PDB file of C-alpha atoms in Angstrom:
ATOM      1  CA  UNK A1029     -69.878 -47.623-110.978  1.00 54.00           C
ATOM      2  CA  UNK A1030     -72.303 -44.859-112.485  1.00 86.00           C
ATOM      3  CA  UNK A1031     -73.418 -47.061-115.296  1.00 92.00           C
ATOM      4  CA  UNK A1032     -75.420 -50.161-115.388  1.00 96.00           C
ATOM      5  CA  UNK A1033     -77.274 -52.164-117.765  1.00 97.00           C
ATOM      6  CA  UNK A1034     -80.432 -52.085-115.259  1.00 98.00           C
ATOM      7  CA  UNK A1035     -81.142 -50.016-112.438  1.00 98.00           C
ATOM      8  CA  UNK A1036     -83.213 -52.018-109.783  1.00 98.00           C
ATOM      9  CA  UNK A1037     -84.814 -49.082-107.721  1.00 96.00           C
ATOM     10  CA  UNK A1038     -85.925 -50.779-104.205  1.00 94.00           C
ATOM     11  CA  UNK A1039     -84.817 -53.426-101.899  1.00 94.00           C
ATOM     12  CA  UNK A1040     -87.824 -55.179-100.829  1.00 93.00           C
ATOM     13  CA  UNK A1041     -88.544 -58.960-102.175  1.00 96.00           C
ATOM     14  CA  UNK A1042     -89.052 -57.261-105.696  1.00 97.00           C
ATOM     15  CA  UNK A1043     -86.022 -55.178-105.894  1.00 97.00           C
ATOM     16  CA  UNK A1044     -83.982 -58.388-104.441  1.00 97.00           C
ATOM     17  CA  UNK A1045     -85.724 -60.644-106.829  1.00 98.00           C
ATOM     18  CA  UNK A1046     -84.545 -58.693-109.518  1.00 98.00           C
ATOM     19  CA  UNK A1047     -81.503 -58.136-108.263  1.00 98.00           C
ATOM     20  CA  UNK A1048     -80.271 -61.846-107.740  1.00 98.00           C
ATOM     21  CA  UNK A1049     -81.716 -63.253-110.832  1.00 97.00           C
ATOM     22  CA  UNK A1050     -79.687 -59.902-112.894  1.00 98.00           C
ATOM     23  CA  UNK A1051     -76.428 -61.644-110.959  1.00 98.00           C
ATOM     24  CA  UNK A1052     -77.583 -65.020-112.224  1.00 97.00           C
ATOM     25  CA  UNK A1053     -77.417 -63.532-115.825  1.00 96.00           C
ATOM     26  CA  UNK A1054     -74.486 -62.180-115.175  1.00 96.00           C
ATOM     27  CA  UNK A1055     -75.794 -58.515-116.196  1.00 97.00           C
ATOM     28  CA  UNK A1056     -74.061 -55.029-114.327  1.00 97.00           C
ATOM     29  CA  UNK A1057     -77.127 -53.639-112.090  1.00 97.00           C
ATOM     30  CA  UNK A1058     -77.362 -50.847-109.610  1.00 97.00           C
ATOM     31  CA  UNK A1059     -79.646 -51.654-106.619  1.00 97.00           C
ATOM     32  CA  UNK A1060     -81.002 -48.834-104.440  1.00 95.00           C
ATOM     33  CA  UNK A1061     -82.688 -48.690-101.555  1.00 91.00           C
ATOM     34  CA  UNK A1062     -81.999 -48.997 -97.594  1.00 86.00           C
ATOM     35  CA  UNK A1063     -78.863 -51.644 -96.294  1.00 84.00           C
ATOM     36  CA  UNK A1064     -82.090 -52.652 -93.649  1.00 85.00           C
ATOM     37  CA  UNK A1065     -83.798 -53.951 -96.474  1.00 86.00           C
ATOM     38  CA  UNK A1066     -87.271 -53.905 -95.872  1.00 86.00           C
ATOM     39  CA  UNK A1067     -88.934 -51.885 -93.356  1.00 78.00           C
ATOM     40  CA  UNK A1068     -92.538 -53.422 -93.628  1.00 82.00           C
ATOM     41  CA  UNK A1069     -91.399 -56.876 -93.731  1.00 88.00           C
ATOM     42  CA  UNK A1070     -89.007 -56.066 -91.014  1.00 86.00           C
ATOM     43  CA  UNK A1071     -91.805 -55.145 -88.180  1.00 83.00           C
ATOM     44  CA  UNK A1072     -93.744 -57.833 -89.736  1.00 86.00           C
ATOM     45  CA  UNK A1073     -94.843 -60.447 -86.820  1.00 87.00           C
ATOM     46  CA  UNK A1074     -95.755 -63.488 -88.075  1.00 88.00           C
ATOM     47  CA  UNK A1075     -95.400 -64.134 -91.864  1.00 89.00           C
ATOM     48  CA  UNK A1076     -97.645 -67.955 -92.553  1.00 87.00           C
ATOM     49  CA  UNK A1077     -97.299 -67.583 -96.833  1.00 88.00           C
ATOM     50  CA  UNK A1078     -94.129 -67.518 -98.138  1.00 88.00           C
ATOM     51  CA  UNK A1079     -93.319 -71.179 -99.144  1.00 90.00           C
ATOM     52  CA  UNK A1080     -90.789 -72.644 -97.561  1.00 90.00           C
ATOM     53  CA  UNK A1081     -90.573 -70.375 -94.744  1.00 89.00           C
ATOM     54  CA  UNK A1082     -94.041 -71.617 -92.236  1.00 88.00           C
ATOM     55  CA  UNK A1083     -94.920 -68.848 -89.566  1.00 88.00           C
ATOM     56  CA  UNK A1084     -91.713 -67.047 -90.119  1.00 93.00           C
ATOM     57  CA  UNK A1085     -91.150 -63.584 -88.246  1.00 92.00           C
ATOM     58  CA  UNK A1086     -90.706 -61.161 -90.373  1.00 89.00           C
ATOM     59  CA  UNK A1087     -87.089 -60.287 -89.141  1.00 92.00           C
ATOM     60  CA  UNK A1088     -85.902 -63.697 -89.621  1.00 94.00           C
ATOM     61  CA  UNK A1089     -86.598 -63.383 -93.521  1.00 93.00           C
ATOM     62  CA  UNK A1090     -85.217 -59.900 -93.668  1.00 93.00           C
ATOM     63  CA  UNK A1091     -82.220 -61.887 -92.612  1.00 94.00           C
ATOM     64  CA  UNK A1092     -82.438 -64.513 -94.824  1.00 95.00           C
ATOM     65  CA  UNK A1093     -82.530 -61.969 -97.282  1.00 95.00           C
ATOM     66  CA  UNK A1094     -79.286 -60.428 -96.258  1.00 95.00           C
ATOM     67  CA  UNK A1095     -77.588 -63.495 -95.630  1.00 96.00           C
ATOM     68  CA  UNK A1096     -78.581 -64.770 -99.874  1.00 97.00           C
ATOM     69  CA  UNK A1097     -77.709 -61.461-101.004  1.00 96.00           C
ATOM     70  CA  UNK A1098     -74.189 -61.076 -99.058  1.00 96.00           C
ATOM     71  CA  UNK A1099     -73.324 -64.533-100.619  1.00 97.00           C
ATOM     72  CA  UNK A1100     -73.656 -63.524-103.873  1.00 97.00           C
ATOM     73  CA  UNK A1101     -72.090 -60.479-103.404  1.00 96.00           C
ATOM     74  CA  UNK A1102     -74.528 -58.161-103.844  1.00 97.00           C
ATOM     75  CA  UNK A1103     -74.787 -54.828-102.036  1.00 95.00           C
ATOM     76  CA  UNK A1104     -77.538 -52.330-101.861  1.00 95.00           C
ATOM     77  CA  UNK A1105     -76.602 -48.652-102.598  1.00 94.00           C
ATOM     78  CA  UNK A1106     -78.245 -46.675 -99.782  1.00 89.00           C
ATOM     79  CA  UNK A1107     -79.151 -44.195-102.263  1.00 86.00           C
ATOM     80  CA  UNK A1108     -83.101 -42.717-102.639  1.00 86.00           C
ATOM     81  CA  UNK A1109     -83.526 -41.458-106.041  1.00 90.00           C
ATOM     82  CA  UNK A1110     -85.498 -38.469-106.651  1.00 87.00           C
ATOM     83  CA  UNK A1111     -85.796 -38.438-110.188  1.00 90.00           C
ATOM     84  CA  UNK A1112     -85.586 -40.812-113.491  1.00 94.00           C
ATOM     85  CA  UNK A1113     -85.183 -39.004-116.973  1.00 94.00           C
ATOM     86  CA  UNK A1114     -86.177 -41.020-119.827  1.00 95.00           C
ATOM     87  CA  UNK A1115     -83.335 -39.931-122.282  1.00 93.00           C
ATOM     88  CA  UNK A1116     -84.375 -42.093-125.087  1.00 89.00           C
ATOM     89  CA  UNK A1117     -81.629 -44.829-125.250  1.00 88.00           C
ATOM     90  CA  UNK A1118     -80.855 -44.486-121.721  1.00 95.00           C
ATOM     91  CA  UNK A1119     -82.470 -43.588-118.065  1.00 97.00           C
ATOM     92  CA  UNK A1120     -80.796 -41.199-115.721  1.00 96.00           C
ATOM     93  CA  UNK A1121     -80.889 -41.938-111.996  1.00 95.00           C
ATOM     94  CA  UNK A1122     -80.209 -38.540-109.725  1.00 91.00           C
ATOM     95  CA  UNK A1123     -80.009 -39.225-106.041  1.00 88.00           C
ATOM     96  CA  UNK A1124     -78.687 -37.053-103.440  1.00 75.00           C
ATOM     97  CA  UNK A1125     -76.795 -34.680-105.903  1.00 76.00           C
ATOM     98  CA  UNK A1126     -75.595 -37.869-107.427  1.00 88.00           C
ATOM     99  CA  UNK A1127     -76.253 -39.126-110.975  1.00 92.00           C
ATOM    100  CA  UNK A1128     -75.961 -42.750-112.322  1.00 96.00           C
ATOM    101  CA  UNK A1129     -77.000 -44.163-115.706  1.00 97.00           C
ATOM    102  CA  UNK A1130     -78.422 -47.411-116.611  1.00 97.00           C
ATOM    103  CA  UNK A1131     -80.128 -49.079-120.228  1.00 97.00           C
ATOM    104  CA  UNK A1132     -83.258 -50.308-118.302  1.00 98.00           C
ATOM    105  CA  UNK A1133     -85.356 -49.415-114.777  1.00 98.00           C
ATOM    106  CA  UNK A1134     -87.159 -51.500-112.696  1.00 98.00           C
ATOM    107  CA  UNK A1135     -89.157 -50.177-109.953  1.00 97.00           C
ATOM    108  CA  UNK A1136     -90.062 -51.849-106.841  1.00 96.00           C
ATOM    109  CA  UNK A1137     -90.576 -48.821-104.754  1.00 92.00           C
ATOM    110  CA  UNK A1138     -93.350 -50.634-103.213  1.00 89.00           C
ATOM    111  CA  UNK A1139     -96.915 -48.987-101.721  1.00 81.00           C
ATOM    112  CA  UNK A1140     -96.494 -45.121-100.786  1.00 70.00           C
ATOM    113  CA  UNK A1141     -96.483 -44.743 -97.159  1.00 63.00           C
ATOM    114  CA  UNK A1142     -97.260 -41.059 -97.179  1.00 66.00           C
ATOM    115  CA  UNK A1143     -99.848 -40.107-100.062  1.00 75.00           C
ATOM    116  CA  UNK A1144     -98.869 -36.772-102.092  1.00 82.00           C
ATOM    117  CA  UNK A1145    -100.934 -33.325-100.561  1.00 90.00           C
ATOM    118  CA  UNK A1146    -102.341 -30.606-102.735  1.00 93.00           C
ATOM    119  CA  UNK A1147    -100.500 -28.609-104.748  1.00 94.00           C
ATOM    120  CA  UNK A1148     -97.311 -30.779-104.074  1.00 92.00           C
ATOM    121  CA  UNK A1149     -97.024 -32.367-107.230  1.00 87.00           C
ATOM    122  CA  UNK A1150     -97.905 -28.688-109.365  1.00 91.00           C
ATOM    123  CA  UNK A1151     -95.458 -26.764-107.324  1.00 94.00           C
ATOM    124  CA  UNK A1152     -92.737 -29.761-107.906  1.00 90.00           C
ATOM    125  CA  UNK A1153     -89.409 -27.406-108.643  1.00 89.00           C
ATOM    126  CA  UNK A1154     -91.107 -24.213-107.795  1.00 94.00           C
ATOM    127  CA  UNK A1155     -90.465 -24.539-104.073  1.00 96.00           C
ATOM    128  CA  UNK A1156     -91.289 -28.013-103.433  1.00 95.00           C
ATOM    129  CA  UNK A1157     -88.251 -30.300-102.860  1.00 92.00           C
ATOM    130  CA  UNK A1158     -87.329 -34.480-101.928  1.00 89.00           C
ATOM    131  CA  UNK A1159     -83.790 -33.956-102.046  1.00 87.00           C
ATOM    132  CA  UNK A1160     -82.445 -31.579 -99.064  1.00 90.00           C
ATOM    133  CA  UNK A1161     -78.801 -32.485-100.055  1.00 86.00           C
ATOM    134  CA  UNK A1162     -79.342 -31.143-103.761  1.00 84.00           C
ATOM    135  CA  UNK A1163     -81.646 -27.727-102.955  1.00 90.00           C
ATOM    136  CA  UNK A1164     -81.330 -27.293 -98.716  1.00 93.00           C
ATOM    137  CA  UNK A1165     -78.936 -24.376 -99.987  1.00 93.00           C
ATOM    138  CA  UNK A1166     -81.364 -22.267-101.335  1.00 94.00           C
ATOM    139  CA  UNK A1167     -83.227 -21.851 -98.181  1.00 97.00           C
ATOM    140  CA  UNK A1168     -80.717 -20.184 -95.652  1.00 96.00           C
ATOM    141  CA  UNK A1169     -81.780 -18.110 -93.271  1.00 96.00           C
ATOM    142  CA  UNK A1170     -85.567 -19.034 -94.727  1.00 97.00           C
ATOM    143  CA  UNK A1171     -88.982 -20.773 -93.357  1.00 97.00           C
ATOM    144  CA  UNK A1172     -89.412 -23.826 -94.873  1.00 97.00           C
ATOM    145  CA  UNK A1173     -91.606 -27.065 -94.203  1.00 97.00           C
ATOM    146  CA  UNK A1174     -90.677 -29.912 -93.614  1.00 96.00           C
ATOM    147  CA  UNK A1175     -92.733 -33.705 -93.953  1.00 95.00           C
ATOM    148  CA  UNK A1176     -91.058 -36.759 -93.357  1.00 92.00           C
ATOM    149  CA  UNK A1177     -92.038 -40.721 -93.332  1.00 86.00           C
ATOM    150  CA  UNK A1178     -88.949 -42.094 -92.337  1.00 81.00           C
ATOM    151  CA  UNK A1179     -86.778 -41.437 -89.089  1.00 84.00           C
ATOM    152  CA  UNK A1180     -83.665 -42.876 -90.665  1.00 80.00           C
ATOM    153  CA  UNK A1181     -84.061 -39.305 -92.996  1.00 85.00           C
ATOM    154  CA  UNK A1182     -84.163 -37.054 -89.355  1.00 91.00           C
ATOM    155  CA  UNK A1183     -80.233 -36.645 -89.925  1.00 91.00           C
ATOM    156  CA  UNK A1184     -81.830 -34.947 -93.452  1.00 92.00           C
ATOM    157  CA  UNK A1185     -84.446 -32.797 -91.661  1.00 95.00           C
ATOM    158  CA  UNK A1186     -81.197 -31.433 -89.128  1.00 94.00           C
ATOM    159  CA  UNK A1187     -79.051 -30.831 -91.753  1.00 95.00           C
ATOM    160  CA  UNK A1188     -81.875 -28.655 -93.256  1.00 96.00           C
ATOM    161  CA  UNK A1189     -82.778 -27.181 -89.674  1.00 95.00           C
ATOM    162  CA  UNK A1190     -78.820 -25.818 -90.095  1.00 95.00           C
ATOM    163  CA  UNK A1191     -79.579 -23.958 -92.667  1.00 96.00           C
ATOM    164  CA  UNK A1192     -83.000 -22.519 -92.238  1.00 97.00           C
ATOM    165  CA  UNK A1193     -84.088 -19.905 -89.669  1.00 96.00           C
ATOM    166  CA  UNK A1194     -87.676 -21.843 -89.339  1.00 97.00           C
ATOM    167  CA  UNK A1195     -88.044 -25.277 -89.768  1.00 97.00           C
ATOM    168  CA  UNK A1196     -92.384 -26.599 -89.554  1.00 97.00           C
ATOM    169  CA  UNK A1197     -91.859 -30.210 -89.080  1.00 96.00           C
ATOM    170  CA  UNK A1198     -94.163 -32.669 -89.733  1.00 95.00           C
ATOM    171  CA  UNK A1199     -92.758 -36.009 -89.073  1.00 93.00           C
ATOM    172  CA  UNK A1200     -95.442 -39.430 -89.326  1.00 88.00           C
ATOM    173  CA  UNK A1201     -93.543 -40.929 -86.557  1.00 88.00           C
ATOM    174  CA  UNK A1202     -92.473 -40.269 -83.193  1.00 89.00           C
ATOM    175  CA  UNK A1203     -89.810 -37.911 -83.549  1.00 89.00           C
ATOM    176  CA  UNK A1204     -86.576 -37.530 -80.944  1.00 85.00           C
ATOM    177  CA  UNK A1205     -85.101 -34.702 -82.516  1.00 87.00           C
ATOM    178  CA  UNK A1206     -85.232 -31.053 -80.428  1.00 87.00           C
ATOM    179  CA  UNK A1207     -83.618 -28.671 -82.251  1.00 89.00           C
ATOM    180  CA  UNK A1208     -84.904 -24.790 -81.260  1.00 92.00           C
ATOM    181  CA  UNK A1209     -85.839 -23.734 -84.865  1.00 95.00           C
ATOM    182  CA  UNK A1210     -87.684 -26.894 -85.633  1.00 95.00           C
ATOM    183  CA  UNK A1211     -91.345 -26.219 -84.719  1.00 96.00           C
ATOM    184  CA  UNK A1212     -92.646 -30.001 -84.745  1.00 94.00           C
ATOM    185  CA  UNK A1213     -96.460 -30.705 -85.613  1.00 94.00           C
ATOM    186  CA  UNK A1214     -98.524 -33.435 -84.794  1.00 90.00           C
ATOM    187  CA  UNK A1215    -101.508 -32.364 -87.302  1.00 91.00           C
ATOM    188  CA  UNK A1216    -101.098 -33.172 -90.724  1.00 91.00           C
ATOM    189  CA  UNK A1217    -100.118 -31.384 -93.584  1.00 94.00           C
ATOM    190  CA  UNK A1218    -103.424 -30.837 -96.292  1.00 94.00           C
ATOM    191  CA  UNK A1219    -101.843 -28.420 -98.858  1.00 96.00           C
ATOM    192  CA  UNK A1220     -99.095 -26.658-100.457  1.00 97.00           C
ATOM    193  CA  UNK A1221    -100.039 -23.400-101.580  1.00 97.00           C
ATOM    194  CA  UNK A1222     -98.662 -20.651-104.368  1.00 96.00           C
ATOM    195  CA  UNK A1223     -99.430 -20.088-107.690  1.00 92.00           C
ATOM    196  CA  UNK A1224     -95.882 -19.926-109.245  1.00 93.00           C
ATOM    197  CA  UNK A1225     -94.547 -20.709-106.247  1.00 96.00           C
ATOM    198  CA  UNK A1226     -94.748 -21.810-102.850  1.00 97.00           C
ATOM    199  CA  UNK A1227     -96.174 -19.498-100.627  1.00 96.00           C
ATOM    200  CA  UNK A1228     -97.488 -21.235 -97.814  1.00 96.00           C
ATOM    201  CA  UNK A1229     -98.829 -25.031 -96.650  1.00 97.00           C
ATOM    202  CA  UNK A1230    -102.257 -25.560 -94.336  1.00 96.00           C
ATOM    203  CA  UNK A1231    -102.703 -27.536 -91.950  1.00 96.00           C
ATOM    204  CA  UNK A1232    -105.851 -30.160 -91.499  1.00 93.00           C
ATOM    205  CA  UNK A1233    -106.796 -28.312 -88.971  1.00 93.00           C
ATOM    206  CA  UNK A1234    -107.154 -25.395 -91.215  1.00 94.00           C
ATOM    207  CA  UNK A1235    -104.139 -23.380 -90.170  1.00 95.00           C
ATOM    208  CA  UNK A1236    -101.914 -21.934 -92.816  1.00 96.00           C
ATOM    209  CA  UNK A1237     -98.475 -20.889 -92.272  1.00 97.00           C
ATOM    210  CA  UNK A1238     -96.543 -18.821 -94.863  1.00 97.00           C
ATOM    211  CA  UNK A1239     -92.853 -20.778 -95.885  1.00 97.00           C
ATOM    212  CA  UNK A1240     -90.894 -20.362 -98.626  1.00 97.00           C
ATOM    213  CA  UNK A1241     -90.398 -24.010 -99.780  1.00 97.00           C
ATOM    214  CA  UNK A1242     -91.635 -27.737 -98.880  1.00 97.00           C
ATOM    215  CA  UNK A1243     -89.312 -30.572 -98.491  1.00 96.00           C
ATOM    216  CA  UNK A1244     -91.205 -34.283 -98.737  1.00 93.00           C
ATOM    217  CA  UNK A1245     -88.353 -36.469 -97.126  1.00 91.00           C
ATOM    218  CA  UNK A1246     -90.252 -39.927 -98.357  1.00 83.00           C
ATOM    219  CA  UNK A1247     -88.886 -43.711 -98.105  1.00 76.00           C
ATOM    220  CA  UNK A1248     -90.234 -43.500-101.858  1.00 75.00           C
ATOM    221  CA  UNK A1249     -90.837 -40.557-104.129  1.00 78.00           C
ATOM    222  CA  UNK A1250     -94.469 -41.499-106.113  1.00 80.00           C
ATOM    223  CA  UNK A1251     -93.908 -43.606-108.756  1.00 84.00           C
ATOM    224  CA  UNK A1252     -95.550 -41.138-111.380  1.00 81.00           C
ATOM    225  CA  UNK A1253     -93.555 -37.729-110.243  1.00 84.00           C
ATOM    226  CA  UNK A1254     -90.394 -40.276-110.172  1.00 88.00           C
ATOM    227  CA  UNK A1255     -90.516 -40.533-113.716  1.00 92.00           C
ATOM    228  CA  UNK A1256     -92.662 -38.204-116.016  1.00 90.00           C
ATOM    229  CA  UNK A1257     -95.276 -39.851-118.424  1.00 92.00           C
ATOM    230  CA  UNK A1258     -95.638 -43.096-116.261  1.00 94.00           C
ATOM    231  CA  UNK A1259     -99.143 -44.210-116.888  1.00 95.00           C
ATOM    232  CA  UNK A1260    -100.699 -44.916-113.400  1.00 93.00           C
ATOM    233  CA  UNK A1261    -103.988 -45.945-112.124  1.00 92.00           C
ATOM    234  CA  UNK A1262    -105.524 -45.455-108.562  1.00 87.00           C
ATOM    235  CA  UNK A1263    -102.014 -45.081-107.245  1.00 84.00           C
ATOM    236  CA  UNK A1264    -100.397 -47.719-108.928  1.00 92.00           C
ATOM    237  CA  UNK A1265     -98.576 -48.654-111.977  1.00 95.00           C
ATOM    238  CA  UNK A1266     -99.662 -49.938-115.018  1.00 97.00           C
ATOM    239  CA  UNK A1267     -97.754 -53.061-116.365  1.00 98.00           C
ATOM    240  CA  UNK A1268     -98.394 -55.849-118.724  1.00 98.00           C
ATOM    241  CA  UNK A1269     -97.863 -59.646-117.868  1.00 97.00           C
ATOM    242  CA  UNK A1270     -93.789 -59.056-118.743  1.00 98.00           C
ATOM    243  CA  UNK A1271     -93.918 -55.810-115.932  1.00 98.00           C
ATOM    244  CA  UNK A1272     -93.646 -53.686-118.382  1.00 98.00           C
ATOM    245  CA  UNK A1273     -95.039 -50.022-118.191  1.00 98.00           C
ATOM    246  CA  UNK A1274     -95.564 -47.878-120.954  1.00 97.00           C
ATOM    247  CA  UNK A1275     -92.532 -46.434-121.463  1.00 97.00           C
ATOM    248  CA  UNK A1276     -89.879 -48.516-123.280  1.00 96.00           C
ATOM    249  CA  UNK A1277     -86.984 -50.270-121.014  1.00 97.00           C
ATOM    250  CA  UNK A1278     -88.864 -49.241-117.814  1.00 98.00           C
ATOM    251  CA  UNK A1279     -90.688 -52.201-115.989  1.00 98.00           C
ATOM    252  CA  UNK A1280     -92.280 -51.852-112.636  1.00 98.00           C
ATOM    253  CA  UNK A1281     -92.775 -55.320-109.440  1.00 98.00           C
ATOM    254  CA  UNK A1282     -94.173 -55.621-106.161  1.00 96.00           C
ATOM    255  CA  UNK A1283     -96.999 -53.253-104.360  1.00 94.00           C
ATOM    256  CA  UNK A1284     -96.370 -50.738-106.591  1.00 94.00           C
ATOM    257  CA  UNK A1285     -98.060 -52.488-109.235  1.00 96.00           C
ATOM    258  CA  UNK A1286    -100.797 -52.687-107.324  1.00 93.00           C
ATOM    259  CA  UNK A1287    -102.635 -55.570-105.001  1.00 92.00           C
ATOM    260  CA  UNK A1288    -102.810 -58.235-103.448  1.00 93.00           C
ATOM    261  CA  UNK A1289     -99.466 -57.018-101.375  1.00 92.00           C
ATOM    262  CA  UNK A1290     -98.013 -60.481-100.799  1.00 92.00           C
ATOM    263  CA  UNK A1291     -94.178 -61.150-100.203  1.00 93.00           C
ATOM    264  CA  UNK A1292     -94.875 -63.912-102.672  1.00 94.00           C
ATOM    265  CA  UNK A1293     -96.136 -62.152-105.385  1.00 96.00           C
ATOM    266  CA  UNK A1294     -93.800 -59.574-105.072  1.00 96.00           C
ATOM    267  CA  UNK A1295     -90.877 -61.764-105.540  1.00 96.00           C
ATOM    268  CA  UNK A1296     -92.441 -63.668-108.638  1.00 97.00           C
ATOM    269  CA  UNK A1297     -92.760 -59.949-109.887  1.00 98.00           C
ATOM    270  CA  UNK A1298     -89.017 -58.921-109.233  1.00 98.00           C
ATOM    271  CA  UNK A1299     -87.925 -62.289-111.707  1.00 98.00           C
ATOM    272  CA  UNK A1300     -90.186 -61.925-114.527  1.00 98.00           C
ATOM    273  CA  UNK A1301     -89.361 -57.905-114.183  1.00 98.00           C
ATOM    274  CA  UNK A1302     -85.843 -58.826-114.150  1.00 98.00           C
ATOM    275  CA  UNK A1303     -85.862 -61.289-117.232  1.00 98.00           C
ATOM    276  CA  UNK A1304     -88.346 -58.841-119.109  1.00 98.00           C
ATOM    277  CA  UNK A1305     -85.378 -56.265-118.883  1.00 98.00           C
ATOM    278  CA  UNK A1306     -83.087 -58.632-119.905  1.00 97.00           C
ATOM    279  CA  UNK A1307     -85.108 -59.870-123.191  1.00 97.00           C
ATOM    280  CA  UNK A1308     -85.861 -56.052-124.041  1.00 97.00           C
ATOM    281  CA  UNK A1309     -81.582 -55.052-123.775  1.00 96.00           C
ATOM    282  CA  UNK A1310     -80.713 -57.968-126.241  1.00 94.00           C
ATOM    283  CA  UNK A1311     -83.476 -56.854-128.779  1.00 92.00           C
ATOM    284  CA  UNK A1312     -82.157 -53.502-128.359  1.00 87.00           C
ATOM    285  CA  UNK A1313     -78.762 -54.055-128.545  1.00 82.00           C
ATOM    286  CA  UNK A1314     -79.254 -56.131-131.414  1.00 82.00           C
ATOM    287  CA  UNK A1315     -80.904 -53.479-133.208  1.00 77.00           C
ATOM    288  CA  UNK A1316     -77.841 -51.059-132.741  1.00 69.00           C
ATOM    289  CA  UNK A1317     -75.741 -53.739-134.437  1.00 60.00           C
TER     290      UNK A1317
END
């Protein structure tokens, strides 16, 4: 299904929040994120706040999760989206070359793990990429870079490496591939550079490198390049009491709406997101009567 009344963008204890109380109220949702759930709360030790749930590892509740979501039949689409359009009446989901439609957004992306560089944002669509599926194509037999936060996406840097002659790879975690035109780094990326367009990247150690475009394979695309006009502040986004943001039918839960980044909060985020979005589509759809 392509169309939704509310597109719940993350699985962590927001997006899942969200998600089971939309099933409660019996509303059609689209949940993305990864069928592992939650990667922080996943490597999480020893977890001693979540009521009901004393000195709980962190893997144990990602399976608790898993185990309430499965009974209620609810399945995560392993999908990262790249891009929201607000189209007035409507949002427009693209991931992967894929496009899905929905009356509302929440997003529970949570906290970035990789922070945006330079000239990444400005050269957005003029050489810089986050979807190698939908633009890996325009770079055959080219030198492009590469950054990824995720090794679940390597399978997305070797598809790439296929098509390129020169792959720069700059992966935040140990990486296993070893592919002959991926050159990997262990410096980090500082900039993007090109007026128009991409020209080059340099390196924190002050080496530049000239490539013709810059993929940023991220868990999480940055809430404020994910959808254009999203009011944001030190990193985070800006809701009210209800989750909402500024822009009408889009509501925001978890560490993405800032601190303290606490399981618990986050889940008392996802519900009042989630019921938020549901109070905002009956007004609405009332006022199309």
């Amino acid at each position: 299904m392509n169309k939704a009344d509310i597109a719940i963008i993350g699985s962590g204890p927001a997006g899942l929040s969200a998600a089971i109380n939309a099933k409660i109220r019996n509303k059609s949702f689209l949940l993305f994120g990864s069928g592992n759930l939650s990667h922080k709360i996943e490597i999480s030790p020893k977890i001693d706040n979540y009521p009901g749930f004393a000195q709980i590892s962190g893997k144990a509740l990602n399976e608790k999760y898993a185990e309430h979501i499965a009974s209620m039949g609810i399945s995560v689409m392993d999908e990262r989206i790249t891009g929201i359009y607000n189209m007035g009446k409507s949002f427009m989901l693209l991931a992967g070359g894929k496009d899905y439609e929905a009356d509302a957004v929440i997003i529970a992306t949570g906290s970035e793990t990789t922070k945006t560089v330079s000239g990444e944002k400005e050269l957005l669509g003029k050489g810089v990429s986050y979807c190698a599926t939908c633009d890996g194509n325009l770079y055959k037999n080219k030198t492009i870079a590469v950054v990824c936060d995720n090794a679940e996406m390597e399978e997305e840097v070797e598809y790439l490496a296929g098509l390129a002659e020169t792959v720069h790879y700059f992966p935040v975690f140990k990486s296993s591939l070893h592919t002959e035109n991926i050159l990997k780094y262990r410096t980090k990326l500082q900039s993007v550079n090109g007026e128009s367009r991409v020209s080059g990247i340099t390196l924190k150690n002050g080496e530049e490198i000239s490539v013709d475009g810059v993929f940023f394979l991220k868990s999480s695309v940055s809430a404020d390049i994910l959808l254009n006009g999203l009011e944001i502040n030190n990193g985070h986004i800006v809701v009210d009491r209800n989750m909402a943001t500024n822009i009408n039918g889009c509501f925001a839960a978890g560490d993405c709406t800032g601190t303290p980044y606490q399981i618990a909060k986050a889940a008392g985020e996802g519900n009042v997101a989630l019921h938020s979005a549901v109070s905002y589509l009956a007004k609405r759809n009332a006022c199309l009567l």
